[in-house]
PDB file of C-alpha atoms in Angstrom:
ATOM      1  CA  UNK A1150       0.631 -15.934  14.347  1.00 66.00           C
ATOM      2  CA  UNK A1151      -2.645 -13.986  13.845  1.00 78.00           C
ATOM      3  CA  UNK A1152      -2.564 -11.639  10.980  1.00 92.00           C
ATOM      4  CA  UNK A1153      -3.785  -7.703  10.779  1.00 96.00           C
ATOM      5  CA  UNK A1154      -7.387  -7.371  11.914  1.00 97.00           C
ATOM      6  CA  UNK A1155      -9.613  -4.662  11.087  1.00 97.00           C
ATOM      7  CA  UNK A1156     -13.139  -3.799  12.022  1.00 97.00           C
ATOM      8  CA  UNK A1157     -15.693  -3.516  11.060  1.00 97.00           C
ATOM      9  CA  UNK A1158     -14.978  -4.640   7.467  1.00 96.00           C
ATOM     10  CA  UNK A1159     -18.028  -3.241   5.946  1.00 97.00           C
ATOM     11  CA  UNK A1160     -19.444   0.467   6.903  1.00 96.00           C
ATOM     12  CA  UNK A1161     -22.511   2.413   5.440  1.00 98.00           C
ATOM     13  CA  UNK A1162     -22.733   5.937   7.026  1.00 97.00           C
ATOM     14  CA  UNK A1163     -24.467   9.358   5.354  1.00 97.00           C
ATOM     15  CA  UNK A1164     -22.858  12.291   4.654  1.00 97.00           C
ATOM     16  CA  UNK A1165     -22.719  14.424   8.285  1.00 97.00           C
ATOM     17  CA  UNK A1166     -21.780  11.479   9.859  1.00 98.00           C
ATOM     18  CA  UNK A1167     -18.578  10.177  11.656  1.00 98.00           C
ATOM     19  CA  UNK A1168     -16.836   6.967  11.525  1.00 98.00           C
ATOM     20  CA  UNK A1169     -14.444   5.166  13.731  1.00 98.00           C
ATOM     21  CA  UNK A1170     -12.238   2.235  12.533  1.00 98.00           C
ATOM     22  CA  UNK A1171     -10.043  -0.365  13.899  1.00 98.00           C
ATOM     23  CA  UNK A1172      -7.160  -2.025  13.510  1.00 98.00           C
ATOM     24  CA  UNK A1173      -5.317  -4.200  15.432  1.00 97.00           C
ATOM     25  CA  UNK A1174      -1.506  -5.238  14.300  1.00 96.00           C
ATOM     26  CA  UNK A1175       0.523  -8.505  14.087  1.00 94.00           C
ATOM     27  CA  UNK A1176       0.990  -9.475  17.628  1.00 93.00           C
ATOM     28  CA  UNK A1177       4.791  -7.730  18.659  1.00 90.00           C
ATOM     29  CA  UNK A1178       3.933  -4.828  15.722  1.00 91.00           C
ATOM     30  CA  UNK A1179       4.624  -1.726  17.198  1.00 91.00           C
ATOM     31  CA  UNK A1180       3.876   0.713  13.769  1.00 91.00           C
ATOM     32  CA  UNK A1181       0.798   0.981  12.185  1.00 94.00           C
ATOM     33  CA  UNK A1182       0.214   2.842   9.042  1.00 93.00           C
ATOM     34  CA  UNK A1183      -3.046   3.460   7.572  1.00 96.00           C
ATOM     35  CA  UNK A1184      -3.994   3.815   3.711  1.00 96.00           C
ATOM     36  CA  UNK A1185      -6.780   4.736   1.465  1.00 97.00           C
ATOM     37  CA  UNK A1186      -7.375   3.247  -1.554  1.00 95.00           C
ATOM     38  CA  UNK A1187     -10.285   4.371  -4.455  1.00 93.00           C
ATOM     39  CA  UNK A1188     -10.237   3.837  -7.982  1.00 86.00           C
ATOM     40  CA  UNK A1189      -9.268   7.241  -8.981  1.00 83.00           C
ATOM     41  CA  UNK A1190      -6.344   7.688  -6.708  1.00 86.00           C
ATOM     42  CA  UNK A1191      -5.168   4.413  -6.119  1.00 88.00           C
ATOM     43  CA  UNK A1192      -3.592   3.343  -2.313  1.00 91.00           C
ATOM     44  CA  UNK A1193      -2.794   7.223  -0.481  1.00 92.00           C
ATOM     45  CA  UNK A1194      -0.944   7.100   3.200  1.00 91.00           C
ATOM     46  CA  UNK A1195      -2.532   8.278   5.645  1.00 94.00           C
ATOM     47  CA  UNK A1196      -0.614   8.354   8.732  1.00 92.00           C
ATOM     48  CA  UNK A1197       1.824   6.146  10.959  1.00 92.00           C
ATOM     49  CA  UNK A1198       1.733   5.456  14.252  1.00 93.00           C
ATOM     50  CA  UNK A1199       4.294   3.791  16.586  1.00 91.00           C
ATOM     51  CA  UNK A1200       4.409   3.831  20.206  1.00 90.00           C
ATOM     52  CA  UNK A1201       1.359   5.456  20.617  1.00 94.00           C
ATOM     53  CA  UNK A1202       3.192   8.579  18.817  1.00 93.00           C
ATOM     54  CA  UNK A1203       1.953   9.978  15.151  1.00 92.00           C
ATOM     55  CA  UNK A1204       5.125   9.699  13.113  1.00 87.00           C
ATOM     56  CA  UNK A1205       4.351  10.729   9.676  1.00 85.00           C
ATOM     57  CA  UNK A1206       1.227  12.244   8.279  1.00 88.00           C
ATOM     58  CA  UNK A1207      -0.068  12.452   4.597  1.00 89.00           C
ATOM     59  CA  UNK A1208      -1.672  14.863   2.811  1.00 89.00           C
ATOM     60  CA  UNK A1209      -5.391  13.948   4.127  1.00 94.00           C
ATOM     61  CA  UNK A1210      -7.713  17.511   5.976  1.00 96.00           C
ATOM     62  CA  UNK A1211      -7.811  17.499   9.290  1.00 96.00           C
ATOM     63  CA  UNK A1212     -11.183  15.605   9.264  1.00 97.00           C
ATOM     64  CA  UNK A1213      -8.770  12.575   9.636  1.00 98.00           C
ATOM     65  CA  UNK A1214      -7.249  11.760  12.706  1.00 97.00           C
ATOM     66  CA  UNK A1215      -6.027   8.693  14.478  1.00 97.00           C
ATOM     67  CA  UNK A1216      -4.362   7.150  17.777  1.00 97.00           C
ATOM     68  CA  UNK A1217      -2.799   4.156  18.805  1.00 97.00           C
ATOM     69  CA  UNK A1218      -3.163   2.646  22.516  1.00 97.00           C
ATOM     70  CA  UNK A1219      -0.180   0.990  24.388  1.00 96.00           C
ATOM     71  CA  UNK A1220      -1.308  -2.415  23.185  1.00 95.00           C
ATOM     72  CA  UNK A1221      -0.819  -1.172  19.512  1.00 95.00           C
ATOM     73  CA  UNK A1222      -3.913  -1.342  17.967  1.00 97.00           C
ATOM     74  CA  UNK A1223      -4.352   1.906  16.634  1.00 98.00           C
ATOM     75  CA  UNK A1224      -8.354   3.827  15.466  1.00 98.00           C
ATOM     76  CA  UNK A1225      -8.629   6.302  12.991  1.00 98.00           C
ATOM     77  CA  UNK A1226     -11.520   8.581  12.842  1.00 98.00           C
ATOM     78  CA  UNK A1227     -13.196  10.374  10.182  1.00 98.00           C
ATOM     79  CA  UNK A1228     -15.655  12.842  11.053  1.00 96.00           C
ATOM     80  CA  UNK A1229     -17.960  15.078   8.791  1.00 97.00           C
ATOM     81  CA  UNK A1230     -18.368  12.369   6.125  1.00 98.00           C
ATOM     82  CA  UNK A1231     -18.269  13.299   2.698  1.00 97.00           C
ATOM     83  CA  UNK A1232     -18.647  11.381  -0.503  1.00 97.00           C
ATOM     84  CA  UNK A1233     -15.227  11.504  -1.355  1.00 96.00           C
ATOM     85  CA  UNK A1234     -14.429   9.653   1.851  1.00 97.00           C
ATOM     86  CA  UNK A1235     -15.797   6.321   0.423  1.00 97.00           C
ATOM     87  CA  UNK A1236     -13.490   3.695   0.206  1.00 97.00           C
ATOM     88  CA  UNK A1237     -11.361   1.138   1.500  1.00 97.00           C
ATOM     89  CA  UNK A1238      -9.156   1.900   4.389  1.00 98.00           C
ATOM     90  CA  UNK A1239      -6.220  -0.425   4.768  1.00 97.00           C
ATOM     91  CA  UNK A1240      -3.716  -0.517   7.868  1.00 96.00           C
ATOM     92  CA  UNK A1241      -0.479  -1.948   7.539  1.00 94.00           C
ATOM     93  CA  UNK A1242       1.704  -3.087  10.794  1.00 92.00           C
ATOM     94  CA  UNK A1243       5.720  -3.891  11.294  1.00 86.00           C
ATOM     95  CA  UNK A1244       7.890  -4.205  13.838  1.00 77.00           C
ATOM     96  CA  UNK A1245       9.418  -1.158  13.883  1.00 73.00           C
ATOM     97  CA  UNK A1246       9.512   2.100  12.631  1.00 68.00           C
ATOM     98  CA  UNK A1247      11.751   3.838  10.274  1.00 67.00           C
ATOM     99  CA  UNK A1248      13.378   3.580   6.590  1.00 61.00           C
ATOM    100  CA  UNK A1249      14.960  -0.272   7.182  1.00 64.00           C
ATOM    101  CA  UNK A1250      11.766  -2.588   7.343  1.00 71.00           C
ATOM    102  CA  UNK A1251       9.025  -1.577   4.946  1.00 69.00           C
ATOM    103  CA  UNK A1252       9.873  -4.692   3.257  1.00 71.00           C
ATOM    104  CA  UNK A1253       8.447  -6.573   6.552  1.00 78.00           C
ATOM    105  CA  UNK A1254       5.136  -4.457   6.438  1.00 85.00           C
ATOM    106  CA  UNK A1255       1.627  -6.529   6.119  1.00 90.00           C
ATOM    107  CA  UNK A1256      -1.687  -5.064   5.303  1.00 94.00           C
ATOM    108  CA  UNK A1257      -4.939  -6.010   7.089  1.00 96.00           C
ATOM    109  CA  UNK A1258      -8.008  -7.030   4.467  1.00 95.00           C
ATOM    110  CA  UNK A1259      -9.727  -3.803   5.242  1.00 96.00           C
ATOM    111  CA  UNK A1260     -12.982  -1.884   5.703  1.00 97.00           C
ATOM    112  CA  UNK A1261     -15.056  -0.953   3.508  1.00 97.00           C
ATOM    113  CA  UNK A1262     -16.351   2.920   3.996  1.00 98.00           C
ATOM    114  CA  UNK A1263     -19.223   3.666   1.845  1.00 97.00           C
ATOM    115  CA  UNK A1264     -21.043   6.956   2.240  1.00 97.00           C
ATOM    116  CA  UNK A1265     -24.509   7.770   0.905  1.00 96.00           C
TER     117      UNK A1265
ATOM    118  CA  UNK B1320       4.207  15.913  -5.286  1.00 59.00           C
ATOM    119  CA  UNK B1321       5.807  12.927  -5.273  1.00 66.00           C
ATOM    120  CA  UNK B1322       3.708  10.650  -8.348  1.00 85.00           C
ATOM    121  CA  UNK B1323       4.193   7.204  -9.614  1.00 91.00           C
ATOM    122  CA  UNK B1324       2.872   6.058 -12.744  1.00 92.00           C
ATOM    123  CA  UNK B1325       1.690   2.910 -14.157  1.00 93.00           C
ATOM    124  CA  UNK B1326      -0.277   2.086 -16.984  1.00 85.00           C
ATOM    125  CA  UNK B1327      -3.869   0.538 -15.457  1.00 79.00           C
ATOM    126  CA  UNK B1328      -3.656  -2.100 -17.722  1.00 81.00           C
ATOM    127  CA  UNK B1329      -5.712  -4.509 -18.318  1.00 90.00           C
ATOM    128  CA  UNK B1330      -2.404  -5.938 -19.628  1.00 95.00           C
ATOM    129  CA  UNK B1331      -3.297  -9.653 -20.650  1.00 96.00           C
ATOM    130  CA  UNK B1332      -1.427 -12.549 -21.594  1.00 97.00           C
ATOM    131  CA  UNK B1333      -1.354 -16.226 -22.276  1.00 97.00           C
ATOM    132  CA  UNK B1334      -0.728 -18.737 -19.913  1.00 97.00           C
ATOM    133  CA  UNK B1335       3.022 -19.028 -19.956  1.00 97.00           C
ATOM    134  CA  UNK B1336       4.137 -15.863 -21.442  1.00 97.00           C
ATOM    135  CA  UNK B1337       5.982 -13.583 -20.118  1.00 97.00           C
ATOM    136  CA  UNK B1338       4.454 -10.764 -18.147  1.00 97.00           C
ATOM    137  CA  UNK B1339       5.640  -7.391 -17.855  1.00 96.00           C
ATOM    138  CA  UNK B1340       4.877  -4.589 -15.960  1.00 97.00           C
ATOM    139  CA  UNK B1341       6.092  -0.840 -15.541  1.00 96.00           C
ATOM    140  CA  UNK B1342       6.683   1.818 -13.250  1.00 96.00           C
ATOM    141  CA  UNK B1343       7.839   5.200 -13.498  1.00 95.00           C
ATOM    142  CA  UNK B1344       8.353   7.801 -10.677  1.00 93.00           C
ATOM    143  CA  UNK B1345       8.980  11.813 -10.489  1.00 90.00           C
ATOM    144  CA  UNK B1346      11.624  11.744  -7.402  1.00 85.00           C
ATOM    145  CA  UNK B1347      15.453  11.598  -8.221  1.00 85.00           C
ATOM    146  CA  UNK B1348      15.122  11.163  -4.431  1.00 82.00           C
ATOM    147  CA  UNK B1349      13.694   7.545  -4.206  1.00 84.00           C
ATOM    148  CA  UNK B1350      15.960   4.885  -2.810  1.00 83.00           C
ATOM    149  CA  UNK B1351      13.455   1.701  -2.162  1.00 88.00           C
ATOM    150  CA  UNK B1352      10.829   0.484  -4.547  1.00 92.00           C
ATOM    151  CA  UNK B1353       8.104  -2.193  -3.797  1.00 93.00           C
ATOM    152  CA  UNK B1354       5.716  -4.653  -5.764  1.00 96.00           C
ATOM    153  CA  UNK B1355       2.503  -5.926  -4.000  1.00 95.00           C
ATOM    154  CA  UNK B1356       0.072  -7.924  -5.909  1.00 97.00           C
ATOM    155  CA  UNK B1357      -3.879  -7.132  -4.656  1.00 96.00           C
ATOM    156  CA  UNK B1358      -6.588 -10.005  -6.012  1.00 96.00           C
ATOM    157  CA  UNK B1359     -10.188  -8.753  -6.370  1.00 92.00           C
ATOM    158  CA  UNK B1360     -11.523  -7.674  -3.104  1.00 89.00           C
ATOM    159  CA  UNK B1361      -8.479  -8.381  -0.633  1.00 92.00           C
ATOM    160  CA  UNK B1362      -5.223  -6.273   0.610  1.00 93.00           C
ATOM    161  CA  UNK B1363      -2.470  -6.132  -1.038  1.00 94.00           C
ATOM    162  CA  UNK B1364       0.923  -8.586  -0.453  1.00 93.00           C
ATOM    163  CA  UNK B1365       4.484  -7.625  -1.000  1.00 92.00           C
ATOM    164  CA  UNK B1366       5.840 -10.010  -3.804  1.00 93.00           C
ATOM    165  CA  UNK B1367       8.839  -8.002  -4.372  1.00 91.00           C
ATOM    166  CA  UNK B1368      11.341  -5.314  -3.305  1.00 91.00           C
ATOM    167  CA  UNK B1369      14.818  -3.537  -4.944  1.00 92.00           C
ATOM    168  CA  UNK B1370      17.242  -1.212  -3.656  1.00 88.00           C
ATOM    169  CA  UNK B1371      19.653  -0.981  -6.222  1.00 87.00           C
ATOM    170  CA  UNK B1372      20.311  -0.765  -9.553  1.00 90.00           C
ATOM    171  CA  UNK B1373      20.238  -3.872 -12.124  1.00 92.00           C
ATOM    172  CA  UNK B1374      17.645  -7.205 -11.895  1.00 94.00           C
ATOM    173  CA  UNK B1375      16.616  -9.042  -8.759  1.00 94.00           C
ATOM    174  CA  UNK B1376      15.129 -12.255  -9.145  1.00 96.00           C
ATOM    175  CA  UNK B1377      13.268 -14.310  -6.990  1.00 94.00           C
ATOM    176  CA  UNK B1378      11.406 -17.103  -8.272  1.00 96.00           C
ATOM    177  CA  UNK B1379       9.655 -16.452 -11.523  1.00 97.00           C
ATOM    178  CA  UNK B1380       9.393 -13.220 -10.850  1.00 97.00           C
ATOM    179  CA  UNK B1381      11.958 -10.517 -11.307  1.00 97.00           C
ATOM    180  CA  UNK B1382      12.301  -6.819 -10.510  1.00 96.00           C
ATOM    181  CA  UNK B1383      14.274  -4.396 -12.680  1.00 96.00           C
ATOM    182  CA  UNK B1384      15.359  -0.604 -11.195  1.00 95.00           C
ATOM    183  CA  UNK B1385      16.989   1.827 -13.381  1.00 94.00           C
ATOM    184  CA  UNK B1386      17.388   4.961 -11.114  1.00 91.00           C
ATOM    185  CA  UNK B1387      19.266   7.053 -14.094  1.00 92.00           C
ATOM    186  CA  UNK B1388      15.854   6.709 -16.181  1.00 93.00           C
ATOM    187  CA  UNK B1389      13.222   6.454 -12.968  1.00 93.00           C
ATOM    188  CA  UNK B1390      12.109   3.261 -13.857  1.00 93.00           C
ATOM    189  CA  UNK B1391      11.289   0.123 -11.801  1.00 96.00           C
ATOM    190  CA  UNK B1392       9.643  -2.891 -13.508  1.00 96.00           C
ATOM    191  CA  UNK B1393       8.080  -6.488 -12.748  1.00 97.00           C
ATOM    192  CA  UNK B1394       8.633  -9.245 -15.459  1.00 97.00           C
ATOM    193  CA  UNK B1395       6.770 -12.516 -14.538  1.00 97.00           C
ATOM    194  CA  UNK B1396       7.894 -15.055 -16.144  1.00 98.00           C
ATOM    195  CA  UNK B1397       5.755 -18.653 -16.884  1.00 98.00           C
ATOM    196  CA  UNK B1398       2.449 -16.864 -16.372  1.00 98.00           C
ATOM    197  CA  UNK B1399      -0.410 -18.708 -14.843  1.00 97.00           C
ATOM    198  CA  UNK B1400      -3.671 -17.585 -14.270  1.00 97.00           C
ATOM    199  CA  UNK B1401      -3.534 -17.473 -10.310  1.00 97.00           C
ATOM    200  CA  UNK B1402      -0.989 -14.238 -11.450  1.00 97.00           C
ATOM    201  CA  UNK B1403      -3.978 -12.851 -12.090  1.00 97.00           C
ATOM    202  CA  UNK B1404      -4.422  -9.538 -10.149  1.00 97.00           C
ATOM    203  CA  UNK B1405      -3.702  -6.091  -9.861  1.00 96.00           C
ATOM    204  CA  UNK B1406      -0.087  -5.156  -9.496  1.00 97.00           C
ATOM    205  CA  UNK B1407       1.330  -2.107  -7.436  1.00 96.00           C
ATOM    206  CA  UNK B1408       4.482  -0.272  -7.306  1.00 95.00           C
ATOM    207  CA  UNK B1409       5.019   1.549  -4.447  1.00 93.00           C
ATOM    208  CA  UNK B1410       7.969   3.638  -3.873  1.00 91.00           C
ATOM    209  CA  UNK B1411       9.742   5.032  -0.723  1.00 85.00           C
ATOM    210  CA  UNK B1412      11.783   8.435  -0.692  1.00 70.00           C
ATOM    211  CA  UNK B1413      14.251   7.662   2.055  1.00 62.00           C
ATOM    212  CA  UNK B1414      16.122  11.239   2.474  1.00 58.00           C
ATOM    213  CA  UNK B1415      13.862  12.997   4.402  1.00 59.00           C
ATOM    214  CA  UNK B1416      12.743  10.290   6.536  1.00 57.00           C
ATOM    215  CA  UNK B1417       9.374   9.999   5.981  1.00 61.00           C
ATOM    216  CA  UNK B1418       8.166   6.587   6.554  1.00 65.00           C
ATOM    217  CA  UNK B1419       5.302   6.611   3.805  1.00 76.00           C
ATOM    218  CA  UNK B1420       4.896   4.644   0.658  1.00 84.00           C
ATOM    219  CA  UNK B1421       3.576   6.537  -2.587  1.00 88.00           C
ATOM    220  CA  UNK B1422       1.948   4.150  -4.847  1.00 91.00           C
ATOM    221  CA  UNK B1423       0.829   3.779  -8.076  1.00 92.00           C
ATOM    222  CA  UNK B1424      -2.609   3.312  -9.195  1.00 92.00           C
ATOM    223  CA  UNK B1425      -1.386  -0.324 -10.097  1.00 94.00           C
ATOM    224  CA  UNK B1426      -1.785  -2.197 -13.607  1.00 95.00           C
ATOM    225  CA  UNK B1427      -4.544  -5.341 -13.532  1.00 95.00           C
ATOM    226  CA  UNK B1428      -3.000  -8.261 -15.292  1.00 96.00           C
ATOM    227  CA  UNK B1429      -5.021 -10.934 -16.662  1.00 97.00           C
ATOM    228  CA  UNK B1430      -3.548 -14.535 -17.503  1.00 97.00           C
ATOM    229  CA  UNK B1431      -5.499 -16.665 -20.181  1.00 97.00           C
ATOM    230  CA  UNK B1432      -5.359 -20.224 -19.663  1.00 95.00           C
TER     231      UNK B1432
END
């Protein structure tokens, strides 16, 4: 079984700019989660999605956003690019949603955000 | 805020020694704690997970959680240098239902053959 794929796994935008990334889950993964992880502040949550439906948000502005389609790959968009935005973005899929199976979640390897 | 602390490390050891690695966390709230090891440059992998109090063992590695103090922490035991990576606890606060992780900034171990 194929694991998490994201794309593009390396990004260089400039500040301004927006970005659009990709992941697609574990074939039969209904939730995906996305992450950020920097040096300073370590992995932060983003967001989940499941069924096409935003189920828990972090604490990220509103310059974040995301969806997921009805074949469960799921985009998140950043848009007015700032420094601070570079990093790597990770998105995690499972089965299902909810407090049981966050044992059963799997990360993809990544992209790579870097912003001049 | 929810925050979970670990030292960064680098924490190294001999090849065979035991490794051990700490977590604490600020919510009397958390029910589910996680360990995923990250190598240079790729995601990280869930090696371990504890509900309850007391050890869990799997392997050579085993998980401690001591709710009453906040405290979760990863012994590796036999180290070898492929246990070489950066370890992160991540910790779930079930009551309200949110389905996030908070993590730690994680602790980079270093095995010397």
């Amino acid at each position: 079984k194929a694991g998490v794929t994201q794309t593009p796994r390396y990004l260089i935008k400039t500040r301004g700019q927006q970005v659009t990334l990709s992941c697609s889950p574990i074939s039969g993964h209904r939730s995906v989660s996305w992450y950020q992880q920097t040096p300073g502040q370590g992995l932060q949550f983003l967001f989940e999605y499941f069924s096409e439906t935003q189920r828990n948000k972090g604490n990220f502005p509103g310059r974040f956003s995301g969806r997921q389609f009805s074949n469960s790959r799921s985009e998140m968009n950043v848009s007015t690019l700032e420094l601070g935005d570079s990093a790597l973005y990770l998105c995690a899929s499972r089965s299902r949603t909810g407090l049981q199976n966050l044992n059963e979640q799997f990360f993809g390897p990544g992209t790579r955000l870097t912003v001049l | 805020q929810k925050e979970v602390e670990q030292n960064s490390g680098p924490l190294s050891v001999p090849e065979g020694a035991i490794a051990s690695l700490n977590c604490t966390y600020s919510d009397r709230g958390s029910q589910s704690f996680f360990w995923y090891r990250q190598y240079s440059g790729k995601s990280p992998e869930l090696i371990m997970f504890i509900y309850s109090n007391g050890d869990k063992e799997d392997g050579r590695f085993t998980a401690q959680l001591n709710k009453a103090s906040q405290y979760v922490s990863l012994l590796i035991r036999d180290s070898q240098p492929s246990d070489s990576a950066t370890y992160l606890c991540a910790v779930k606060e079930d009551q309200t239902g949110a389905n996030n992780l908070f993590f730690g900034t994680g602790t980079r171990l270093t095995v010397i053959p």
